[in-house]
């Protein structure tokens, strides 16, 4: 009766979900079979009640299965209560509990019950240590890992295959690679064919710390390889930027490739910034009849989002629907992010509405989408709707609405949101939140307030803070404040090109060419290089990238002719080249020529000659769009009756009928 009193059953009456058979003739095998067939925790509790009625609650084998099933049903606390009520605890009960705690991510408790096991003189066996070591890996506890290793040596299990693999993997995960290699070298089974998992683990460890020559040497020495061996090395090479070698190995795999192999390669290409290659490989995979999994799709959609490759993104969306791939949170979020970043915010909104699984990241992506597209009202409504559904805002979602307020000039509203972060949401502001407020005040020209805000910050202002202030100074041509911000920037990161470029831009805008030359000479003397600007656009599924003054494109003559045509036409409509955006001390005619070679203008001209009437022109720019290009695109949108969407590093600009969605507040 003590067992019944101590166990915590729900107070409400238990509804039988599936008919439970008559129990009078049930014995141990029957109950174990019934436990295995349980569909949820409530059914398990009903079965447990019958076990107690039949006086079988002291049966170790039955109780072991009860704890195991409780873990599988994500009711590990119920499993713990069963364990704690059982008096004659043995190695089987401890093993199933330690495993259950680990699989429910209760890593500290898993180690705690291992210690209790040892304290109670219950001898751990070869099934105990792998799950204890996996808990150690998850926590990154080096000292605890060393202690567990000592116990393995003490009981003589160091040569058990699974225990040894887990020991090596533990040392890899806690970044003690020398110990992992020592254990590997001392392994008597390393030259056996069945030791492939051990080899894979140590190769992965070498890749993790960048010892690629060692990883490649081990790969060549392997007595036997499986597809996991190839995938491990390819993934490691890509993480370390060795794309060509990874591609070489991938091509060598021939018939051994599986969906993980393709996914590793696509994901790695995307992470290395080779987005078009990643997309080409994804579509080659589909052509060869290999069905993508969730991670493959997420990686391909991320490549689309980075480059604005909408056509490719739509094809991937079709592939998801045609193959019946489960639209879980990760895939749904990637799809939502792709549409938002490819300029189709309304399509993103439709995807968002159709998602059954929405987590905080889903809401944050949608809020960000509305914010960077300049629709702050929808961003704020989405934020409030999220709160009404019971999802608590996090730092990312708050940063999104702050950014939206900044782009729309909603200063007071933005300040209210910032002030409520800690008071209402218990969110500690990070440097990014402070930078968003500086940007909010700076864009509005409220520089004194911005400086006071920076002075009151509990954190030491970093490069991003002063950069936000500097950008606002340039927009408002506040040279004195720009000099202060620039000095701070150069003190913090003397090798970063941004500070020099910022200051050079301000001096150029004011016509102070001697100061421009002085700043640029300083850059040259300190070997500081500016990141080159580029613009890209997708046509017929292919990405075309342009740099300033680009003459490498196969259609360069057509592009230049079209550019001359639209500039001439825009001038007739009232366009005046804004030559202050040219940062050279040259005459006005030369400045106009320099303006004409900007990468976003080349992309625009290419879009006009490569797409039909009515097709939206989508351009991605890696830097902030210059004022002259922004002005020209307004004129071209009216002249050509085309919608032009430009995504720069800060936000989206939607040009239609001579007007930009930013309302020139950018």
XYZ file of C-alpha atoms in Angstrom:
666
model
C 0.000 0.000 0.000
C 2.951 2.335 0.541
C 3.682 2.219 -3.162
C 0.144 3.342 -4.021
C 0.269 6.236 -1.564
C 3.620 7.566 -2.745
C 2.922 7.491 -6.482
C 1.306 10.612 -7.907
C -1.613 9.836 -10.208
C -3.759 12.544 -11.793
C -6.601 13.739 -9.544
C -9.092 13.596 -12.428
C -10.689 10.276 -13.300
C -8.642 8.183 -15.719
C -10.377 7.799 -19.049
C -9.535 4.551 -20.840
C -8.242 5.651 -24.226
C -8.015 2.149 -25.723
C -9.910 -0.806 -24.230
C -7.717 -2.585 -21.648
C -8.205 -6.385 -21.681
C -9.321 -8.432 -18.686
C -6.328 -8.716 -16.317
C -7.239 -11.700 -14.119
C -4.984 -14.158 -15.956
C -2.204 -11.703 -16.784
C 1.353 -12.528 -15.740
C 4.781 -10.948 -16.259
C 5.111 -11.502 -20.068
C 1.561 -10.249 -20.652
C 2.165 -7.027 -18.731
C 5.530 -6.413 -20.424
C 3.856 -6.823 -23.834
C 1.082 -4.443 -22.769
C 3.622 -1.851 -21.539
C 5.404 -1.979 -24.898
C 2.121 -1.396 -26.737
C 1.154 1.682 -24.658
C 0.675 4.793 -26.808
C 1.025 7.510 -24.161
C 1.694 8.234 -20.512
C -1.971 7.996 -19.497
C -2.277 4.463 -20.885
C 0.952 3.557 -19.082
C -0.483 4.779 -15.778
C -3.601 2.668 -16.316
C -1.457 -0.414 -16.927
C 0.659 0.445 -13.876
C -2.467 0.584 -11.722
C -3.374 -2.963 -12.795
C 0.189 -4.124 -12.071
C -0.186 -2.811 -8.509
C -3.562 -4.574 -8.169
C -1.939 -7.850 -9.242
C 0.864 -7.386 -6.650
C 3.514 -7.311 -9.381
C 4.900 -3.863 -8.522
C 7.968 -5.466 -6.945
C 8.805 -7.366 -10.138
C 12.130 -5.917 -11.328
C 11.641 -6.787 -15.004
C 8.186 -5.204 -15.153
C 9.302 -2.067 -13.309
C 12.319 -1.736 -15.636
C 9.966 -1.729 -18.645
C 7.652 0.783 -16.946
C 10.540 3.236 -16.450
C 11.737 2.698 -20.028
C 8.283 3.395 -21.462
C 7.805 6.444 -19.219
C 11.024 7.822 -20.716
C 9.860 7.122 -24.276
C 6.578 8.942 -23.562
C 8.552 11.966 -22.283
C 7.224 11.380 -18.739
C 10.583 10.891 -17.098
C 9.413 12.386 -13.793
C 6.798 9.630 -13.627
C 9.585 7.134 -14.313
C 11.616 8.677 -11.501
C 8.736 8.270 -9.055
C 8.450 4.576 -10.025
C 12.209 4.137 -9.529
C 12.254 5.898 -6.162
C 9.411 3.695 -4.843
C 11.180 0.467 -5.793
C 13.181 -0.862 -2.841
C 15.495 -3.509 -4.343
C 17.280 -1.335 -6.888
C 19.587 -3.210 -9.252
C 21.835 -2.493 -12.219
C 18.957 -2.907 -14.724
C 16.810 -0.272 -13.016
C 19.716 2.171 -12.741
C 20.684 1.616 -16.378
C 17.207 2.266 -17.734
C 16.815 5.378 -15.554
C 20.249 6.823 -16.430
C 19.510 6.247 -20.121
C 16.036 7.811 -19.796
C 17.377 10.894 -18.032
C 20.024 11.329 -20.723
C 17.498 10.903 -23.558
C 15.223 13.498 -21.925
C 18.190 15.943 -21.762
C 18.401 15.768 -17.956
C 22.157 15.284 -18.130
C 23.027 16.446 -14.621
C 20.443 14.102 -13.104
C 21.777 11.254 -15.231
C 25.239 11.744 -13.708
C 23.710 12.229 -10.240
C 21.969 8.831 -10.378
C 25.179 7.234 -11.632
C 26.864 8.552 -8.490
C 23.980 7.234 -6.361
C 24.393 3.870 -8.070
C 28.068 3.722 -7.108
C 27.325 4.917 -3.562
C 24.729 2.135 -3.131
C 27.325 -0.458 -4.227
C 25.373 -1.346 -7.370
C 28.129 -2.224 -9.848
C 27.836 -0.343 -13.182
C 28.250 -2.509 -16.279
C 29.077 -1.957 -19.946
C 25.531 -0.633 -20.605
C 25.827 2.012 -17.867
C 28.912 3.892 -18.999
C 27.959 4.849 -22.589
C 24.957 6.897 -21.399
C 26.836 8.447 -18.494
C 29.598 9.468 -20.905
C 27.038 10.935 -23.346
C 25.681 13.074 -20.488
C 29.237 14.220 -19.749
C 29.652 15.150 -23.441
C 26.449 17.190 -23.404
C 27.597 19.156 -20.345
C 31.227 19.476 -21.492
C 32.414 18.457 -18.019
C 36.092 17.558 -18.473
C 36.752 16.723 -14.814
C 33.652 14.537 -14.525
C 34.640 12.769 -17.741
C 38.070 12.011 -16.323
C 36.461 10.610 -13.168
C 34.171 8.324 -15.159
C 37.168 7.148 -17.194
C 38.936 6.194 -13.937
C 35.923 4.103 -12.910
C 35.926 2.379 -16.311
C 39.580 1.429 -15.742
C 38.821 0.284 -12.193
C 36.133 -2.195 -13.317
C 38.132 -3.373 -16.341
C 35.761 -2.193 -19.096
C 38.247 -0.034 -20.988
C 38.491 -2.548 -23.843
C 34.751 -2.998 -24.334
C 34.040 -1.748 -27.868
C 31.095 0.536 -27.068
C 32.594 1.887 -23.856
C 35.860 2.693 -25.618
C 34.121 4.441 -28.515
C 32.159 6.551 -26.023
C 35.334 7.390 -24.085
C 37.077 8.559 -27.260
C 33.985 10.518 -28.325
C 33.747 12.100 -24.866
C 37.315 13.385 -25.080
C 36.600 14.693 -28.595
C 33.483 16.553 -27.393
C 35.214 18.111 -24.352
C 38.111 19.166 -26.635
C 40.823 16.974 -25.102
C 41.946 15.584 -28.450
C 45.329 14.325 -27.256
C 43.594 11.986 -24.794
C 41.214 10.836 -27.548
C 44.126 10.044 -29.883
C 46.012 8.248 -27.112
C 43.001 6.015 -26.382
C 42.576 5.403 -30.097
C 46.237 4.453 -30.557
C 46.026 2.056 -27.589
C 42.889 0.344 -28.911
C 43.698 -3.268 -29.839
C 40.639 -3.446 -32.122
C 41.570 -0.402 -34.223
C 42.869 -2.581 -37.073
C 39.736 -4.728 -37.194
C 37.094 -4.156 -39.845
C 34.351 -3.678 -37.218
C 36.225 -0.728 -35.638
C 34.960 1.712 -38.290
C 32.887 3.713 -35.743
C 35.991 4.312 -33.613
C 37.891 5.597 -36.665
C 34.989 7.864 -37.644
C 34.875 9.382 -34.159
C 38.583 10.220 -34.079
C 38.540 11.586 -37.662
C 35.646 13.844 -36.666
C 37.684 15.003 -33.643
C 40.649 15.952 -35.833
C 38.335 17.860 -38.173
C 36.782 19.663 -35.221
C 40.118 21.170 -34.135
C 41.315 21.826 -37.697
C 43.922 19.057 -37.915
C 42.923 18.158 -41.441
C 46.204 16.533 -42.483
C 45.841 14.106 -39.555
C 42.181 13.470 -40.452
C 43.113 12.713 -44.074
C 45.969 10.437 -42.981
C 43.643 8.482 -40.674
C 41.085 8.195 -43.471
C 43.726 6.654 -45.757
C 44.814 4.203 -43.016
C 41.309 2.897 -42.264
C 41.016 -0.899 -42.597
C 37.419 -0.448 -43.746
C 35.273 2.593 -44.557
C 31.538 3.071 -44.518
C 29.457 5.931 -45.884
C 29.739 7.593 -42.447
C 33.537 7.751 -42.870
C 33.222 9.651 -46.147
C 30.518 11.941 -44.792
C 32.519 12.728 -41.646
C 35.626 13.739 -43.569
C 33.735 15.697 -46.235
C 31.822 17.616 -43.565
C 35.073 18.351 -41.700
C 36.824 19.590 -44.843
C 33.944 21.938 -45.601
C 33.891 23.272 -42.013
C 37.563 24.107 -42.439
C 37.098 25.806 -45.819
C 38.710 23.050 -47.938
C 35.936 23.024 -50.518
C 37.882 21.631 -53.488
C 39.150 18.611 -51.544
C 35.671 17.970 -50.164
C 34.194 18.065 -53.689
C 36.928 15.719 -54.910
C 36.056 13.153 -52.218
C 32.329 13.599 -52.843
C 32.825 12.832 -56.550
C 34.871 9.725 -55.630
C 31.985 8.268 -53.619
C 30.024 7.225 -56.762
C 27.541 4.555 -55.573
C 28.209 5.102 -51.863
C 26.443 8.481 -51.617
C 23.340 8.696 -49.443
C 21.085 11.635 -48.560
C 23.455 12.584 -45.711
C 26.372 12.816 -48.188
C 24.429 15.219 -50.425
C 23.237 17.205 -47.424
C 26.771 17.566 -45.995
C 27.986 18.896 -49.329
C 25.073 21.298 -49.899
C 25.204 22.596 -46.324
C 28.991 23.022 -46.497
C 28.881 24.920 -49.793
C 26.227 27.217 -48.341
C 28.325 27.877 -45.209
C 31.323 28.721 -47.406
C 29.299 31.340 -49.282
C 29.080 29.258 -52.479
C 25.327 29.612 -52.670
C 24.858 29.031 -56.400
C 26.962 25.851 -56.230
C 24.889 24.679 -53.278
C 21.676 25.206 -55.245
C 23.081 23.558 -58.379
C 24.017 20.509 -56.316
C 20.588 20.407 -54.664
C 18.828 20.277 -58.027
C 21.329 17.684 -59.307
C 20.477 15.573 -56.254
C 16.771 15.805 -57.080
C 17.457 14.910 -60.740
C 19.317 11.779 -59.636
C 16.285 10.638 -57.671
C 17.661 11.184 -54.174
C 14.901 12.464 -51.874
C 16.043 15.466 -49.788
C 15.513 15.407 -46.026
C 14.643 18.341 -43.761
C 18.240 19.522 -43.312
C 18.919 19.372 -47.068
C 15.910 21.582 -47.732
C 16.799 24.006 -44.926
C 20.351 24.383 -46.308
C 19.116 24.966 -49.878
C 16.487 27.484 -48.746
C 19.161 29.299 -46.703
C 21.267 29.623 -49.879
C 18.224 31.130 -51.635
C 17.652 33.569 -48.766
C 21.278 34.731 -48.801
C 21.261 35.501 -52.521
C 17.634 36.451 -53.161
C 17.201 33.436 -55.462
C 13.400 33.426 -55.510
C 12.933 31.138 -58.527
C 15.103 28.461 -56.943
C 13.263 28.934 -53.651
C 9.892 28.401 -55.324
C 11.157 25.182 -56.950
C 12.328 23.925 -53.574
C 8.916 24.798 -52.100
C 7.286 22.743 -54.885
C 9.659 19.862 -54.111
C 8.617 19.967 -50.442
C 4.925 19.784 -51.358
C 5.341 17.115 -54.074
C 7.413 14.818 -51.852
C 5.188 15.224 -48.816
C 8.071 16.383 -46.630
C 6.827 17.204 -43.138
C 6.672 20.969 -42.693
C 8.182 21.000 -39.195
C 9.344 24.168 -37.446
C 12.840 24.098 -38.997
C 11.629 23.625 -42.603
C 8.744 26.072 -42.125
C 11.084 28.705 -40.686
C 13.541 28.294 -43.571
C 10.717 28.643 -46.104
C 9.358 31.709 -44.338
C 12.837 33.268 -44.149
C 13.457 32.590 -47.845
C 10.309 34.389 -49.020
C 10.908 37.320 -46.644
C 14.527 37.775 -47.755
C 13.727 37.289 -51.442
C 11.399 40.287 -51.342
C 8.062 38.447 -51.291
C 6.828 39.407 -47.847
C 3.178 38.648 -48.707
C 4.155 35.089 -49.709
C 6.047 34.836 -46.436
C 2.884 35.911 -44.625
C 0.868 33.177 -46.381
C 3.435 30.542 -45.387
C 3.370 31.864 -41.823
C -0.434 31.609 -41.645
C -0.329 28.010 -42.906
C 2.300 26.749 -40.466
C 0.877 24.474 -37.776
C 4.112 24.471 -35.780
C 5.162 27.988 -34.749
C 7.984 28.552 -32.275
C 9.597 31.799 -31.103
C 11.922 31.714 -34.120
C 8.929 31.502 -36.502
C 7.377 34.617 -35.004
C 10.728 36.447 -34.927
C 11.338 35.765 -38.643
C 7.891 37.142 -39.522
C 8.373 40.229 -37.327
C 11.830 40.813 -38.873
C 10.316 40.373 -42.326
C 7.726 43.107 -41.828
C 10.342 45.341 -40.157
C 12.979 45.187 -42.920
C 10.297 45.620 -45.588
C 9.310 48.893 -43.922
C 5.877 47.861 -42.570
C 6.357 48.663 -38.896
C 2.621 48.522 -38.110
C 2.390 44.884 -39.217
C 5.616 44.098 -37.357
C 4.131 45.537 -34.145
C 0.809 43.723 -34.671
C 2.657 40.453 -35.217
C 4.662 41.069 -32.035
C 1.480 41.631 -30.007
C -0.223 38.634 -31.608
C 2.725 36.467 -30.562
C 2.345 37.605 -26.968
C -1.394 36.890 -27.034
C -0.708 33.283 -28.096
C 1.325 32.824 -24.927
C 4.793 32.897 -26.495
C 7.117 35.073 -24.458
C 9.213 37.544 -26.508
C 12.957 37.012 -26.612
C 15.845 39.324 -27.446
C 15.598 38.634 -31.183
C 11.901 39.501 -31.489
C 12.366 42.712 -29.468
C 15.343 43.680 -31.650
C 13.144 43.149 -34.727
C 10.464 45.621 -33.576
C 13.139 48.123 -32.508
C 14.624 47.893 -36.012
C 11.178 48.408 -37.543
C 10.637 51.521 -35.427
C 14.064 52.835 -36.456
C 13.359 52.380 -40.189
C 9.990 54.115 -39.846
C 11.136 56.983 -37.627
C 8.915 55.865 -34.726
C 11.347 57.157 -32.112
C 9.067 57.464 -29.080
C 7.426 54.114 -29.747
C 10.821 52.459 -30.109
C 12.053 53.976 -26.844
C 8.933 52.703 -25.068
C 9.563 49.170 -26.361
C 13.188 49.340 -25.228
C 12.171 50.547 -21.761
C 9.636 47.713 -21.435
C 12.177 44.981 -22.283
C 13.281 44.414 -18.710
C 10.158 45.649 -16.954
C 7.567 43.577 -18.848
C 9.544 40.856 -20.637
C 12.470 40.293 -18.209
C 14.916 40.540 -21.121
C 18.371 41.927 -20.442
C 19.355 44.283 -23.307
C 22.414 43.228 -25.301
C 24.804 45.416 -27.280
C 22.592 44.944 -30.368
C 19.580 46.401 -28.542
C 21.595 49.428 -27.427
C 22.889 49.873 -30.999
C 19.301 49.776 -32.303
C 18.351 52.640 -29.944
C 21.412 54.669 -31.016
C 20.375 54.078 -34.640
C 16.782 55.061 -33.788
C 17.884 58.385 -32.261
C 20.620 59.046 -34.825
C 18.379 58.563 -37.871
C 16.012 61.131 -36.368
C 18.897 63.600 -35.923
C 18.618 63.513 -32.119
C 22.392 63.336 -31.610
C 22.554 64.840 -28.125
C 20.107 62.221 -26.866
C 22.097 59.514 -28.652
C 25.334 60.595 -26.933
C 23.626 60.752 -23.530
C 22.180 57.285 -24.130
C 25.642 55.898 -25.010
C 27.107 57.497 -21.865
C 24.391 55.887 -19.701
C 24.910 52.361 -21.072
C 25.920 49.743 -18.475
C 28.038 48.071 -21.194
C 31.193 49.505 -22.711
C 30.195 50.845 -26.177
C 31.638 48.694 -28.953
C 32.245 49.063 -32.689
C 28.568 48.533 -33.577
C 27.406 51.338 -31.247
C 29.783 53.949 -32.681
C 29.139 52.652 -36.202
C 25.399 53.253 -35.772
C 26.065 56.810 -34.617
C 28.529 57.405 -37.449
C 26.065 56.258 -40.140
C 23.516 58.732 -38.808
C 26.149 61.510 -38.822
C 26.796 60.942 -42.503
C 23.086 61.023 -43.373
C 22.714 64.334 -41.513
C 26.163 65.654 -42.607
C 27.187 66.212 -38.970
C 30.961 66.263 -39.501
C 32.071 67.149 -35.977
C 30.094 64.333 -34.370
C 31.265 61.989 -37.149
C 34.891 62.736 -36.226
C 34.200 61.804 -32.588
C 32.533 58.538 -33.599
C 35.278 57.781 -36.115
C 38.029 58.204 -33.528
C 36.207 55.758 -31.264
C 35.847 53.288 -34.131
C 39.540 53.416 -34.999
C 40.543 53.027 -31.342
C 38.410 49.912 -31.015
C 39.377 48.255 -34.306
C 42.316 49.981 -36.025
C 42.485 47.251 -38.694
C 38.779 47.419 -39.606
C 38.171 49.245 -42.877
C 34.766 50.552 -41.816
C 36.035 53.351 -39.601
C 38.304 54.739 -42.317
C 35.647 54.415 -45.001
C 33.035 56.104 -42.807
C 35.298 59.091 -42.154
C 36.466 59.285 -45.749
C 32.829 59.313 -46.891
C 31.902 62.177 -44.582
C 34.882 64.303 -45.657
C 34.121 63.569 -49.315
C 30.494 64.557 -48.840
C 31.680 67.901 -47.461
C 34.239 68.368 -50.263
C 37.216 68.160 -47.867
C 39.468 66.267 -50.305
C 42.732 66.810 -48.405
C 41.176 65.080 -45.411
C 39.903 62.289 -47.663
C 43.425 61.738 -48.993
C 44.882 61.755 -45.474
C 42.432 59.059 -44.303
C 43.023 56.911 -47.381
C 46.803 57.209 -47.022
C 46.453 56.052 -43.437
C 44.479 53.031 -44.673
C 47.179 52.196 -47.192
C 50.033 52.567 -44.699
C 48.276 50.223 -42.238
C 47.371 47.668 -44.949
C 43.649 48.115 -44.313
C 41.475 46.998 -47.230
C 37.829 47.835 -47.889
C 35.408 45.018 -48.700
C 34.369 45.367 -52.358
C 30.734 46.132 -53.099
C 28.693 43.776 -55.256
C 25.113 43.349 -56.414
C 23.402 40.216 -57.670
C 20.153 39.142 -59.258
C 18.627 35.854 -60.354
C 17.449 35.277 -63.918
C 16.131 31.914 -65.136
C 17.419 30.194 -62.015
C 20.982 31.479 -62.435
C 22.642 34.035 -60.178
C 24.426 36.965 -61.870
C 26.825 39.028 -59.751
C 28.214 42.470 -60.597
C 30.934 44.644 -59.083
C 31.505 48.359 -59.667
C 32.821 48.992 -63.182
C 32.219 45.332 -64.096
C 33.314 44.446 -67.628
C 33.385 40.653 -67.241
C 29.739 39.857 -67.962
C 29.024 38.203 -71.316
C 26.340 40.836 -72.075
C 28.405 43.837 -70.957
C 27.799 45.858 -74.142
C 24.013 45.454 -73.932
C 24.135 46.312 -70.205
C 26.129 49.509 -70.812
C 23.851 50.611 -73.651
C 20.757 50.017 -71.521
C 22.307 51.900 -68.626
C 23.065 54.913 -70.835
C 19.484 54.789 -72.136
C 17.840 54.777 -68.700
C 20.123 57.496 -67.303
C 19.397 59.725 -70.308
C 15.680 59.080 -69.953
C 15.759 59.710 -66.204
C 17.522 63.058 -66.730
C 14.743 64.083 -69.088
C 12.306 63.288 -66.286
C 14.236 65.451 -63.797
C 16.871 63.093 -62.401
C 20.073 64.837 -61.319
C 23.085 62.616 -60.570
C 24.019 63.043 -56.912
C 27.762 63.380 -57.421
C 28.530 63.850 -53.725
C 28.333 60.029 -53.521
C 31.529 59.798 -55.623
C 34.450 59.846 -53.254
C 37.122 61.287 -55.549
C 38.282 64.842 -56.166
C 37.450 64.871 -59.894
C 35.260 67.083 -62.086
C 31.488 66.666 -62.308
C 31.502 64.904 -65.689
C 33.935 62.260 -64.435
C 31.855 61.866 -61.276
C 28.755 61.099 -63.322
C 30.716 58.401 -65.143
C 31.855 56.904 -61.860
C 28.283 56.863 -60.554
C 27.142 54.986 -63.655
C 29.425 52.064 -62.904
C 27.929 51.232 -59.480
C 27.110 47.532 -59.192
C 23.396 48.039 -58.405
C 22.957 50.127 -61.584
C 24.615 47.387 -63.663
C 22.308 44.802 -62.070
C 19.301 47.028 -62.798
C 20.239 47.408 -66.476
C 20.788 43.652 -66.755
C 17.392 43.007 -65.169
C 15.669 45.282 -67.677
C 17.209 43.541 -70.708
C 16.830 40.012 -69.330
C 13.232 39.949 -68.077
C 9.902 40.647 -69.709
C 7.435 43.496 -69.044
C 5.759 43.351 -65.642
C 8.361 41.033 -64.076
C 9.591 42.305 -60.717
C 13.320 43.096 -60.707
C 14.926 41.834 -57.490
C 18.476 43.019 -56.664
C 20.613 42.093 -53.650
C 23.391 44.486 -52.563
C 26.017 43.491 -49.976
C 26.517 47.091 -48.768
C 24.200 50.033 -48.174
C 22.749 51.414 -51.418
C 24.132 54.818 -52.367
C 21.830 57.832 -52.555
C 22.297 58.328 -56.276
C 21.378 54.719 -57.122
C 18.366 55.041 -54.841
C 17.285 58.186 -56.676
C 17.760 56.670 -60.153
C 15.717 53.570 -59.287
C 12.732 55.705 -58.355
C 12.813 57.307 -61.815
C 13.333 53.980 -63.607
C 10.410 52.348 -61.790
C 8.118 55.068 -63.144
C 9.617 55.145 -66.645
C 9.579 51.369 -67.153
C 6.359 50.695 -65.201
C 8.284 47.987 -63.355
C 8.494 47.190 -59.662
C 12.125 47.172 -58.506
C 12.992 45.534 -55.204
C 16.434 46.246 -53.756
C 17.727 44.494 -50.639
C 20.783 46.164 -49.150
C 22.622 45.342 -45.928
C 20.086 47.282 -43.834
C 16.626 46.846 -45.361
C 14.396 46.413 -48.424
C 13.532 49.236 -50.817
C 10.423 48.656 -52.955
C 10.357 51.099 -55.910
C 7.034 51.550 -57.699
C 5.692 54.433 -59.807
C 8.604 56.673 -58.800
C 8.202 56.161 -55.045
C 10.234 54.056 -52.585
C 8.663 52.177 -49.676
C 11.250 53.730 -47.320
C 9.724 57.183 -48.007
C 13.347 58.393 -48.294
C 13.846 57.828 -44.553
C 16.847 55.532 -44.681
